[in-house]
Short mmCIF file of C-alpha atoms and ligand atoms in Angstrom, two decimals:
data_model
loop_
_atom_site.label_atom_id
_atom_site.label_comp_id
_atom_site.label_asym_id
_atom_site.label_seq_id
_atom_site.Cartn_x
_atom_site.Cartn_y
_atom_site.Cartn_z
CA UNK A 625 -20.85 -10.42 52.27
CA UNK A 626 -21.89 -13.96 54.42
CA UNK A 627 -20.43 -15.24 51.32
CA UNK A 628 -17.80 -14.40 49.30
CA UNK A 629 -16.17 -17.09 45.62
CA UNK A 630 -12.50 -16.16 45.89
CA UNK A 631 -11.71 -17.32 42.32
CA UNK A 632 -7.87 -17.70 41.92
CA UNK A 633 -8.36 -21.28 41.93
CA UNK A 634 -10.41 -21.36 38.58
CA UNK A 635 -8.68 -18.30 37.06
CA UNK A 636 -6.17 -20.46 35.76
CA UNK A 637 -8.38 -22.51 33.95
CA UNK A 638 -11.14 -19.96 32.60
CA UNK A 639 -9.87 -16.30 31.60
CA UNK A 640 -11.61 -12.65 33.07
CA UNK A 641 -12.82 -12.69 28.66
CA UNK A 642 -14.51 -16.23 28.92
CA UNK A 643 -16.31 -15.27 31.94
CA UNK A 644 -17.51 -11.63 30.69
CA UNK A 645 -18.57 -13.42 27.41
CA UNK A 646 -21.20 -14.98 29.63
CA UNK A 647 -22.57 -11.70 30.54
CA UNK A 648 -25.35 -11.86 27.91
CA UNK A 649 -26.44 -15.44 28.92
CA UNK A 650 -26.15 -14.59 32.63
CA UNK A 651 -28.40 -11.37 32.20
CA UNK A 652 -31.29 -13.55 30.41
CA UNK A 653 -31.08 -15.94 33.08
CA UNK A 654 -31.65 -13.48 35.33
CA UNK A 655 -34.40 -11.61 34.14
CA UNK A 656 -36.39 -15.25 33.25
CA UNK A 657 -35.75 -15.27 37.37
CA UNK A 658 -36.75 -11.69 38.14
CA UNK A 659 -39.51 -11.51 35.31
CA UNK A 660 -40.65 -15.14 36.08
CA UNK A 661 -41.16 -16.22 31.85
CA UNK A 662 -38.80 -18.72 32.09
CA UNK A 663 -39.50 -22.57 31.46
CA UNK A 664 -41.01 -24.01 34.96
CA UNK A 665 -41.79 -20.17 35.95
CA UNK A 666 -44.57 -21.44 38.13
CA UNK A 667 -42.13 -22.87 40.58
CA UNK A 668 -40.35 -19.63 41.59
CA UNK A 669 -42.28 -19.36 44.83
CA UNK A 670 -38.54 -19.75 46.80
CA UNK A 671 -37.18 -16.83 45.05
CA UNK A 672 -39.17 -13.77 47.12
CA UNK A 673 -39.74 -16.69 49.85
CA UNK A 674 -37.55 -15.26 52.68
CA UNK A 675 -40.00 -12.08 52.73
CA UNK A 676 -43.28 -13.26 51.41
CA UNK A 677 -43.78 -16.38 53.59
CA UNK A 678 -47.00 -17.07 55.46
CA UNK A 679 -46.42 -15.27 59.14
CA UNK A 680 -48.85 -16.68 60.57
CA UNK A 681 -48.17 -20.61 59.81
CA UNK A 682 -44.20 -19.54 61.01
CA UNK A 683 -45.76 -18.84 64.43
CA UNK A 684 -48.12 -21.81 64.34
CA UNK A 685 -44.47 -24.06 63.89
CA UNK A 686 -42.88 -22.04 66.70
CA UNK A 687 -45.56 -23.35 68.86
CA UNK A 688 -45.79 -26.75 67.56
CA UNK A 689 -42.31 -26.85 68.15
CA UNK A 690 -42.70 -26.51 71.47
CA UNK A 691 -45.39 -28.72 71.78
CA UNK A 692 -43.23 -31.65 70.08
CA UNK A 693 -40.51 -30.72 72.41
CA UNK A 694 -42.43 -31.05 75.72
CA UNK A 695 -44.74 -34.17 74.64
CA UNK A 696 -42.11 -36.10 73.00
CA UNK A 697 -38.40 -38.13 73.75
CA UNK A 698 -38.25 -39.21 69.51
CA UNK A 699 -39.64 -37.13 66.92
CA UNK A 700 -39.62 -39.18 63.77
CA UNK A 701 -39.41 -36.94 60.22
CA UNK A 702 -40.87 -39.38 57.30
CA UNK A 703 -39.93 -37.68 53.85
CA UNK A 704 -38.01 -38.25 51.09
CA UNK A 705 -35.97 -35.92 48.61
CA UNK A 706 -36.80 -32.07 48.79
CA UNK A 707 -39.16 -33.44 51.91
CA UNK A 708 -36.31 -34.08 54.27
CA UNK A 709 -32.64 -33.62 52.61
CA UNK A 710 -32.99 -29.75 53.59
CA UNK A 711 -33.99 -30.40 57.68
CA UNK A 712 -31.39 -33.16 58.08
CA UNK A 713 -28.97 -31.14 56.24
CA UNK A 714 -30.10 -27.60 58.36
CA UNK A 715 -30.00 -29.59 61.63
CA UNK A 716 -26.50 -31.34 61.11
CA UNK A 717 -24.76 -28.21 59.78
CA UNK A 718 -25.71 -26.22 62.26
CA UNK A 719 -26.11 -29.03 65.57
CA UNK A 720 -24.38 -31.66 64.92
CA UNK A 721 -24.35 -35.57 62.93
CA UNK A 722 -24.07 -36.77 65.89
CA UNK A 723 -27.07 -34.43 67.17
CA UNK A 724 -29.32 -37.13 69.02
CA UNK A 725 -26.04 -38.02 71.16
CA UNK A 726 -25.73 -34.78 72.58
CA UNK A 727 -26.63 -33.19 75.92
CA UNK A 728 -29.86 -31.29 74.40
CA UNK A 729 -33.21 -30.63 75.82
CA UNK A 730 -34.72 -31.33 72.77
CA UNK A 731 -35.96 -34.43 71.24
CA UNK A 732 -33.89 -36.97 69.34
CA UNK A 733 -34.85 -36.90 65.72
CA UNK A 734 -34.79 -39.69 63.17
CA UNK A 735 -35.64 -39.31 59.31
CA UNK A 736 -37.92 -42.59 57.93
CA UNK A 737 -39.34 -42.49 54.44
CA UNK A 738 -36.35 -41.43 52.83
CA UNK A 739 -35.68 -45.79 51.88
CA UNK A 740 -37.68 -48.84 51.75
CA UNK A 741 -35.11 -50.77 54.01
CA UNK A 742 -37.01 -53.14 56.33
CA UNK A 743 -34.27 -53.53 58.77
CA UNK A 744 -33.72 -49.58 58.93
CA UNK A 745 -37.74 -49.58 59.59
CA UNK A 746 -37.24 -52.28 62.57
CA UNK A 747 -34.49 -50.49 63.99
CA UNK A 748 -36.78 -47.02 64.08
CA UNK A 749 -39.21 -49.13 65.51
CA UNK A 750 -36.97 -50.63 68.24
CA UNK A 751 -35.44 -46.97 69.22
CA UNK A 752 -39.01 -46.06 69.75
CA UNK A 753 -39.99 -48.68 72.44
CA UNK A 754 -40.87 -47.48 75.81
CA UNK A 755 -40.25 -43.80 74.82
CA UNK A 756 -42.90 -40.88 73.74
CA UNK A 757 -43.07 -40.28 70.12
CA UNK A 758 -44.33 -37.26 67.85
CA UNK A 759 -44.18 -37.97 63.93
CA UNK A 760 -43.50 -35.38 61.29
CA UNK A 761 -44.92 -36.68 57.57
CA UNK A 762 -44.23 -34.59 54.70
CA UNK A 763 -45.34 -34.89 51.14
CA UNK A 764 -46.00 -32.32 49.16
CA UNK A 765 -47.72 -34.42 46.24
CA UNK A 766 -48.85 -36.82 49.26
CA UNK A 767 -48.72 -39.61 47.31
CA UNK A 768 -45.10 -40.65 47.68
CA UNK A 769 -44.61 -44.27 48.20
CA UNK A 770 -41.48 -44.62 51.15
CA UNK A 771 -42.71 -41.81 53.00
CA UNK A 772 -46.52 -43.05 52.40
CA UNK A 773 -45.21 -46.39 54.18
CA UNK A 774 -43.42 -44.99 56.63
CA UNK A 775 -46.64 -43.27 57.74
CA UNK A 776 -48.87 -46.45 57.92
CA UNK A 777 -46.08 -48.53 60.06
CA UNK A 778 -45.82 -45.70 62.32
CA UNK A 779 -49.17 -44.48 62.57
CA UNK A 780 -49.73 -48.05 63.85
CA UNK A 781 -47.49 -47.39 66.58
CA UNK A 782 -48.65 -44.93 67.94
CA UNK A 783 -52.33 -45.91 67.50
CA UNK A 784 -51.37 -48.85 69.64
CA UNK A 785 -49.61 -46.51 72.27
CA UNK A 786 -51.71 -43.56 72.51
CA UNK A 787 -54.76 -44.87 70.89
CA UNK A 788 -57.25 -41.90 70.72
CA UNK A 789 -55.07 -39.78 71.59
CA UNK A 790 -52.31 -40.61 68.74
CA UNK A 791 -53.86 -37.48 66.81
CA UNK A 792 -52.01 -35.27 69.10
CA UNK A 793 -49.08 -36.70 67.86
CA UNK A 794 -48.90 -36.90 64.40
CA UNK A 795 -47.67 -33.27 62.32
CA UNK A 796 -48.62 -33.59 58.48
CA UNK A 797 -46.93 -30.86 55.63
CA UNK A 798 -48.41 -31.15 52.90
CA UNK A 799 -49.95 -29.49 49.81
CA UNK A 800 -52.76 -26.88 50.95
CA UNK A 801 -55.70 -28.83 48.79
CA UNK A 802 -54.77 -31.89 46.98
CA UNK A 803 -53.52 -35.37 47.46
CA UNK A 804 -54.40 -38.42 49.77
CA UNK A 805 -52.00 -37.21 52.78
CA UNK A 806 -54.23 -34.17 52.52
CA UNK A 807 -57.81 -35.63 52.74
CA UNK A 808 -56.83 -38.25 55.05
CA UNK A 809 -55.10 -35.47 57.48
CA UNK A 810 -58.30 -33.47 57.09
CA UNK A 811 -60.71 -36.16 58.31
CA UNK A 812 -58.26 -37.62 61.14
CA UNK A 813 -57.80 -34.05 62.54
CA UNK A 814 -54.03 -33.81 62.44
CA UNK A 815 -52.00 -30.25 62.61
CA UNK A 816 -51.41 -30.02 59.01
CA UNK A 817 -49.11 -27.15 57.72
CA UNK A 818 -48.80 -26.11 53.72
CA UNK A 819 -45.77 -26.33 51.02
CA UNK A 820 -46.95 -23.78 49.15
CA UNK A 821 -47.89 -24.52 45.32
CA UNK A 822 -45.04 -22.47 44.13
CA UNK A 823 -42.36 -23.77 46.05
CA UNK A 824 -40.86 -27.34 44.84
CA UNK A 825 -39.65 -30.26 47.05
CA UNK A 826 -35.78 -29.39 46.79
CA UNK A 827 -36.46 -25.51 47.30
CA UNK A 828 -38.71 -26.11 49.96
CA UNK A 829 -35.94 -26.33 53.20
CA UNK A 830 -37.78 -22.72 54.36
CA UNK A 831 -40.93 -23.41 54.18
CA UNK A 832 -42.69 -25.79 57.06
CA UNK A 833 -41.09 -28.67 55.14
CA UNK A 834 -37.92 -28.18 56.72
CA UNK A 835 -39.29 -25.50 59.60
CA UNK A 836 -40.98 -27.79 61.65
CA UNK A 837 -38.02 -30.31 62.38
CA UNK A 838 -35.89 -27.73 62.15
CA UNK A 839 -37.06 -25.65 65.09
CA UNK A 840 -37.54 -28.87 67.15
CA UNK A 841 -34.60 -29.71 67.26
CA UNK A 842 -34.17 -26.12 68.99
CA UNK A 843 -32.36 -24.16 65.71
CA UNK A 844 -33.73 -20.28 65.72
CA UNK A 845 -35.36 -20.52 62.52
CA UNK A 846 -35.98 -16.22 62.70
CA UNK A 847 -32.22 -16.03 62.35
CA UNK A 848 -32.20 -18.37 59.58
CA UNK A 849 -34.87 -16.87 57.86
CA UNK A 850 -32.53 -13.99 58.39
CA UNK A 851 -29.76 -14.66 56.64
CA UNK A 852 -31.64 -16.06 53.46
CA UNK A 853 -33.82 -12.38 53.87
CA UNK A 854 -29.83 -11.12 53.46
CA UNK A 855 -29.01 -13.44 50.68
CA UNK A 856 -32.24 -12.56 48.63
CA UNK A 857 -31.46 -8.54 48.85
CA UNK A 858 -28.06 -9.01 47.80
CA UNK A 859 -27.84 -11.74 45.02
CA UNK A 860 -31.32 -10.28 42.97
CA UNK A 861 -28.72 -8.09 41.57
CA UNK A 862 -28.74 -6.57 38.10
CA UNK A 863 -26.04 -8.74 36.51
CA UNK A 864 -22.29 -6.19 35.56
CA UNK A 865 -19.06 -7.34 33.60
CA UNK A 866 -17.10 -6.96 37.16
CA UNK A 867 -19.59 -10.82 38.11
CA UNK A 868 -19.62 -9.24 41.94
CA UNK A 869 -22.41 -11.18 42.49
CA UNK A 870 -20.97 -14.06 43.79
CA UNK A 871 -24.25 -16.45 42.49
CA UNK A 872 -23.70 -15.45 39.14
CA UNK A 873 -20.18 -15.75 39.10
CA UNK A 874 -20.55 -19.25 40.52
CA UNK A 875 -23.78 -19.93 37.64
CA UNK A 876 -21.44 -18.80 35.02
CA UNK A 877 -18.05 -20.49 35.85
CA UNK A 878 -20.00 -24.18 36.56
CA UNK A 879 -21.38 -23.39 32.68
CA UNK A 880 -17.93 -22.45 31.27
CA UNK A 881 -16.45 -25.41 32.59
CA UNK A 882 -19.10 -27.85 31.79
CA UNK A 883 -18.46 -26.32 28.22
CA UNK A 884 -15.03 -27.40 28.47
CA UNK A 885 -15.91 -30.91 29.22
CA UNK A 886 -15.86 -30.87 33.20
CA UNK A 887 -18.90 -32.70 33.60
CA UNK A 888 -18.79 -33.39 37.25
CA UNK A 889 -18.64 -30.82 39.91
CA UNK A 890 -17.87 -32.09 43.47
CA UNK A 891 -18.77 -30.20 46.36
CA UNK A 892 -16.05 -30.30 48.97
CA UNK A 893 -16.57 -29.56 52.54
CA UNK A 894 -13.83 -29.73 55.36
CA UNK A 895 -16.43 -30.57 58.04
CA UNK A 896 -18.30 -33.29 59.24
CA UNK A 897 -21.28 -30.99 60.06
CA UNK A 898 -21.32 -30.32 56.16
CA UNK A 899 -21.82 -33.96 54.92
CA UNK A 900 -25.72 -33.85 54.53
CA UNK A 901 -25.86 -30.68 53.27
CA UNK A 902 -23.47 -31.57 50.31
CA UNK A 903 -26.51 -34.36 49.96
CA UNK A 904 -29.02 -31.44 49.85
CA UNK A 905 -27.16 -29.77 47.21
CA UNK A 906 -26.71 -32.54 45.36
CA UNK A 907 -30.83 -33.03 44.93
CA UNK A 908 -30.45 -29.17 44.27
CA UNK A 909 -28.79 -29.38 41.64
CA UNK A 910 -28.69 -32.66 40.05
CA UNK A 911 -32.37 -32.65 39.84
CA UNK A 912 -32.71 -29.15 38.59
CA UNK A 913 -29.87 -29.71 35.70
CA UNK A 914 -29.58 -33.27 34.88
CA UNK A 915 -32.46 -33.88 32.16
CA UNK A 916 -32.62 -33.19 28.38
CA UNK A 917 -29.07 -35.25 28.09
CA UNK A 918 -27.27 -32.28 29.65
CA UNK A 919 -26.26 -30.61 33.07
CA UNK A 920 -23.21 -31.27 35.61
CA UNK A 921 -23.56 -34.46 37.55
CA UNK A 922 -22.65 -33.43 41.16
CA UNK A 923 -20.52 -35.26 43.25
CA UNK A 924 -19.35 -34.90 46.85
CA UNK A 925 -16.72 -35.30 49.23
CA UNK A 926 -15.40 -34.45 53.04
CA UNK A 927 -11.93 -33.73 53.44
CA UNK A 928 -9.72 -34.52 54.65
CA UNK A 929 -11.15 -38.11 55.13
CA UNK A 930 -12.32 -38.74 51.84
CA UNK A 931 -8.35 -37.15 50.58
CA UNK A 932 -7.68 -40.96 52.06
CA UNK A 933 -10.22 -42.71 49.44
CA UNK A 934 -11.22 -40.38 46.54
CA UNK A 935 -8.25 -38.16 46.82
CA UNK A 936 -5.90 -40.24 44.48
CA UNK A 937 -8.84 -40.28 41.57
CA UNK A 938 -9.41 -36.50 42.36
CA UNK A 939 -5.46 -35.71 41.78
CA UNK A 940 -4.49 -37.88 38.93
CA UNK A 941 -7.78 -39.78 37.52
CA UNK A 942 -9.96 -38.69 34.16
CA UNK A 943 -9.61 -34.84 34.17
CA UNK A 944 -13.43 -34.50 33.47
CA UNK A 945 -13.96 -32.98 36.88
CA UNK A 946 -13.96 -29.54 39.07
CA UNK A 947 -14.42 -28.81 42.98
CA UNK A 948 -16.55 -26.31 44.46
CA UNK A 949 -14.69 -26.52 48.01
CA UNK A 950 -16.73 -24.77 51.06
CA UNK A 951 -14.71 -23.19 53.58
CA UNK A 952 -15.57 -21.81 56.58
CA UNK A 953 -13.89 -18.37 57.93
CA UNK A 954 -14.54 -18.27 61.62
CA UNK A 955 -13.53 -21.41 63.24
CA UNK A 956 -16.15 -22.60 66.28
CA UNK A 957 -13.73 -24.71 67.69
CA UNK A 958 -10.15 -23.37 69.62
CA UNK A 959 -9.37 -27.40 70.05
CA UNK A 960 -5.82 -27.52 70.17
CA UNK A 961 -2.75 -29.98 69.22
CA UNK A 962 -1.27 -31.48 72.57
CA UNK A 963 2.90 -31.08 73.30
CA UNK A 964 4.55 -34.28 74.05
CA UNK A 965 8.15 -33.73 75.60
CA UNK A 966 9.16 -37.00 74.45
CA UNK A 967 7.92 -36.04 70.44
CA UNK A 968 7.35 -39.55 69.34
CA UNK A 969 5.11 -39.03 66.73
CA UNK A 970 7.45 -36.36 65.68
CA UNK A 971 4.17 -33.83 65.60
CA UNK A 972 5.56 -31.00 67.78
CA UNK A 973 6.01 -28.57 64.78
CA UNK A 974 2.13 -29.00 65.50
CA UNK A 975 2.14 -28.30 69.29
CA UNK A 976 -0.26 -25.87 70.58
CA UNK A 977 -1.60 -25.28 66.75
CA UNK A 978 -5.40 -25.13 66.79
CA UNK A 979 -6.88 -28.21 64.83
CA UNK A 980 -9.04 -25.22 62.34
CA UNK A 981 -5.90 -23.87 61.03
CA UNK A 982 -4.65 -27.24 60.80
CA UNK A 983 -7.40 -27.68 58.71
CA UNK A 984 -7.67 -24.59 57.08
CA UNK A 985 -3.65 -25.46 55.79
CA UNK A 986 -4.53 -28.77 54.64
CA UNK A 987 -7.62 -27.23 52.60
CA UNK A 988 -4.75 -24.74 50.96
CA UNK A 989 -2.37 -27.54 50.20
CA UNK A 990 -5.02 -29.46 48.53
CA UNK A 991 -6.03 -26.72 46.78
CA UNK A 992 -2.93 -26.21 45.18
CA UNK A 993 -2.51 -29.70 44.27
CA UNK A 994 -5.54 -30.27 43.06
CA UNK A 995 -5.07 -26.99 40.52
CA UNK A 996 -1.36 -28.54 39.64
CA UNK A 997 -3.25 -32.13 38.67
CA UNK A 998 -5.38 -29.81 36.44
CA UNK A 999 -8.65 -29.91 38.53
CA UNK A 1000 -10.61 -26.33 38.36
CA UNK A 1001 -11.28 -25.34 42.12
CA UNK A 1002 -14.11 -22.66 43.20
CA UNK A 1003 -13.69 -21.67 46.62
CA UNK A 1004 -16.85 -20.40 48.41
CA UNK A 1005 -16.08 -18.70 51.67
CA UNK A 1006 -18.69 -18.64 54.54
CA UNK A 1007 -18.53 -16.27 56.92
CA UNK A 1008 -19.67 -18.66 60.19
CA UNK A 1009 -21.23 -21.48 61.30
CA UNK A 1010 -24.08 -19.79 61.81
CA UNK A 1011 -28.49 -19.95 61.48
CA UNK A 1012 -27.99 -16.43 59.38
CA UNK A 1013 -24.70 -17.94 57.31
CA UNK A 1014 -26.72 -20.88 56.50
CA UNK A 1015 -29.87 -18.91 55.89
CA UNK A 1016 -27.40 -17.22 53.49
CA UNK A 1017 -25.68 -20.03 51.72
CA UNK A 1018 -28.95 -21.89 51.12
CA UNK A 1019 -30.81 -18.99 49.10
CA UNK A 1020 -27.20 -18.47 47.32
CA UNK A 1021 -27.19 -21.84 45.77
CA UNK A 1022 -30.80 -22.04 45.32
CA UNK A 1023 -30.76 -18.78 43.09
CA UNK A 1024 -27.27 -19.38 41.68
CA UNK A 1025 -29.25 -22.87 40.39
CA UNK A 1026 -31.97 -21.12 38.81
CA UNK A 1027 -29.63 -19.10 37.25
CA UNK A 1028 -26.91 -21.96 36.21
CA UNK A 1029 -30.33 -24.10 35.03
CA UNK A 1030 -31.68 -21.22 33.04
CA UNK A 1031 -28.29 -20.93 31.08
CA UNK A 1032 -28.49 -24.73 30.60
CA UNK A 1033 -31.40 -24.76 28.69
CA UNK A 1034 -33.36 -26.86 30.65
CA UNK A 1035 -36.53 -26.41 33.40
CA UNK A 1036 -34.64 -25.97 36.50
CA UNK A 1037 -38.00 -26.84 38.38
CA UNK A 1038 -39.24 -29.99 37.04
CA UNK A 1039 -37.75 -33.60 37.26
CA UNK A 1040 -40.00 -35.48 34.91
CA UNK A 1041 -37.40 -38.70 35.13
CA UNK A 1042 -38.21 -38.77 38.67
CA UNK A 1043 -40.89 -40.83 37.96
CA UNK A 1044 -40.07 -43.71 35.60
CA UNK A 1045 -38.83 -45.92 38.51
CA UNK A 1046 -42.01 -45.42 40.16
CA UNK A 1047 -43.69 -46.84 37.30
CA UNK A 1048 -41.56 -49.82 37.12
CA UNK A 1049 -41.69 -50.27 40.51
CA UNK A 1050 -45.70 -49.69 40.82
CA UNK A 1051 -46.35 -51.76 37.59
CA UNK A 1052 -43.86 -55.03 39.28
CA UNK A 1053 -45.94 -54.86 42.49
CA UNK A 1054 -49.01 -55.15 40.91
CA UNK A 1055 -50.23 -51.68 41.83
CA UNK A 1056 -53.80 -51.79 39.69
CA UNK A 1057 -54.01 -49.97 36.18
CA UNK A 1058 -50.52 -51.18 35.56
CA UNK A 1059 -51.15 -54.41 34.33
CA UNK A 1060 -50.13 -53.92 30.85
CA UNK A 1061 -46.74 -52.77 32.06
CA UNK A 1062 -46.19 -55.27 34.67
CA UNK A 1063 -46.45 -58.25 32.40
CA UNK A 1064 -43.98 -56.54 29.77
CA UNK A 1065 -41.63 -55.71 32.55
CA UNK A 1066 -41.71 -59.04 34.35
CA UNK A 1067 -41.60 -60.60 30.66
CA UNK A 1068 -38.12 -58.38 30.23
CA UNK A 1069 -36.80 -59.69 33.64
CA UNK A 1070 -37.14 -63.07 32.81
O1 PA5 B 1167 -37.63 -31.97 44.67
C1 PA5 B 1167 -38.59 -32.70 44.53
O2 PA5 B 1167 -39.67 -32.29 44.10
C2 PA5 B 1167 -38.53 -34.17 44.93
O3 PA5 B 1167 -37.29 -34.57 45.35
C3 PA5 B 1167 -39.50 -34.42 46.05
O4 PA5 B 1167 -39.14 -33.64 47.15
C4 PA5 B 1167 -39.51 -35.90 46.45
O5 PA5 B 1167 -39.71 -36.70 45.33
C5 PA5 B 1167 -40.61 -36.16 47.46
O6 PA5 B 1167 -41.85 -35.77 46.95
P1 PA5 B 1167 -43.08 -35.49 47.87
O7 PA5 B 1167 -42.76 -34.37 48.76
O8 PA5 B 1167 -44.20 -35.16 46.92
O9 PA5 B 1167 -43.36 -36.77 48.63
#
């Protein structure tokens, strides 16, 4: 398999009878999935996704790929959430954080919308003088404030640069009817391409939503495609006693220990390239579980740097926490450890080591100590650092969340508390129809 849980880290912490005893509630989470009767059933477009996706809109982004690439230096993504966690995350994991420094015939790519910082705004702006620039908004309700924002300040731009040609820059995804993003794209003429009805913002990384920028930034989005295509034949399994289906293995372990009281689950990566997509998982899951006063709250890290900061609290702090720790099994680097005749670091036990099984031994030693300071660890193995791997990994923890969500008891497809910030924050502004609100609130602040 692209990915394999090797569970002797949690084994001593939940016993081969706790897990079978979740057989049952596995099973009925499954067929909610597979029979689609569960709570938020209408949002399972992502599950049959990697085959029954619109072929002729993945062309169409091939070739507006292209198009960005050739017409543009800085191709600006404005989303927020599900609209642009999943591209950044795709694009870093498999490129690099550091992607817009690199030698690359491809555009450098920036992600607005996702804040309402002024001075990240000026700097975007400022990056984007004297260069050409293509723009990428995504909304899927199209009414979403920071990215709606974004859109105005740069639509600005480049009305002022290209004038009536700024059309011919600007990509809109969107929902295929409704919303203002929609109407407005409609009359101005832009490309528009569709998040499908069925497919919510956080499962929406394979659809255009995360397509678009994904394939600019020159990532084979066929092989990607690929490997979730994989992961979909081999995790819509019909749930057995042995859990060899890694997703529901992971679904039912994360429940068991949540059970137990381990109410935070931090998703540890040994990679750089892996820091954004912990961020995606944590929408993933955090929004899917955390509502009627239950689910995990997930947490993050990236070893070994963060073994320097959160380490200590991880080892020895409130044992109401587990890891899920992400390795990777074929190293794409053969950097090596220098000699130095004169040893005065005293590192040469290190010379001519290569840095991944450096890495690889610190992940083994911290796994150890972590289980010895009584911290559950589930170790998910990827195969590579690779489109298909990641194509893989991303359907894995979108259906093991369905599946973790279902046996939760809550919607796994909703996020209803999404919105009572914007309500605040609409109603303080002085958006109209809030006025009732807004003098309550102010009268609260004062
Ligand atoms: O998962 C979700 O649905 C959310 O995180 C959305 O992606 C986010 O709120 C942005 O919404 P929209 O795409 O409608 O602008």
């Amino acid at each position: 398999m692209t990915l394999k849980l090797d569970d002797r880290f949690v084994t001593p912490f939940v016993s081969e009878d706790e897990l079978r005893a979740m057989l049952p509630e596995v099973k009925a989470a499954a067929d909610k999935v597979k029979n689609r009767d569960g709570k938020g059933a209408d949002f399972l477009g992502w599950q049959d996704l990697p085959v029954n996706y619109d072929k002729e809109e993945f062309a169409r982004i091939k070739i507006a790929a292209e198009k960005i690439k050739k017409s543009c230096d800085v191709f600006i993504v404005i989303g927020i959430g599900g609209s642009y966690l999943g591209s950044r995350a795709v694009i870093e994991f498999l490129k690099s954080p550091r992607y817009n420094l690199l030698k690359k015939d491809t555009p450098d790519i920036y992600f607005s919308g996702c804040n309402i910082s002024g001075s990240d705004l000026d700097e975007l702006m400022e990056i984007c003088e004297g260069k050409d620039v293509c723009i990428n908004v995504i909304s899927k309700s199209g009414t979403t404030t920071e990215p709606a924002v974004a859109f105005r300040c740069f639509r600005e731009l480049l009305e002022k640069k290209y004038k009536n040609k700024a059309t011919e820059h600007i990509f809109v995804t969107t929902d295929k009817s409704r919303g203002t993003l929609k109407e407005f794209s409609t009359k101005a003429g832009f490309e528009t391409f569709v998040v499908p009805d069925a497919v919510g913002g956080r499962y929406s990384v394979l659809t255009a939503v995360g397509l678009l920028p994904i394939a600019v930034a020159g990532i084979d989005i066929d092989a990607l495609m690929g490997g979730a295509q994989l992961a979909m034949k081999e995790l819509n399994t019909e749930p057995d006693a042995e859990f060899t289906n890694p997703a529901y293995k992971y679904a039912a372990l994360r429940n068991i220990l949540l059970r137990r009281g381990k109410c935070i689950e931090t998703l540890v990566d040994y990679e750089p390239y892996a820091v954004m997509f912990n961020e995606w998982w944590k929408q993933l899951y955090g929004e899917s579980e955390g509502k009627d006063g239950r689910g995990l709250f997930p947490t993050s890290v990236n070893f070994s740097t963060d073994l320097h900061s959160l380490g200590q609290y991880i080892q020895q702090g409130q044992r109401t926490l587990f890891e899920t720790v992400l390795a990777i099994d074929k190293a794409d680097s053969d950097a090596k450890i220098p000699n130095d005749p004169a040893n005065i670091d005293g590192l040469n036990f290190l010379s001519g080591k290569q840095m991944a099984e450096v890495n690889e031994t610190a992940m083994k030693g911290t796994l150890l100590a972590h289980i010895d300071g009584g911290v559950p660890n589930i170790l998910l193995r990827l195969a590579d650092r690779s489109e298909k791997s990641l194509g893989y990994m991303i359907y894995f923890f979108e259906y093991a969340c369905a599946i973790s969500g279902y046996i939760l008891g809550v919607n796994p497809f909703d996020q209803p508390g999404v919105e009572a910030y914007k309500k605040n924050m609409f109603a303080l502004l002085g958006k109209p129809g809030y006025e009732e609100m807004t003098e309550a609130l102010r009268a609260r602040l004062n």
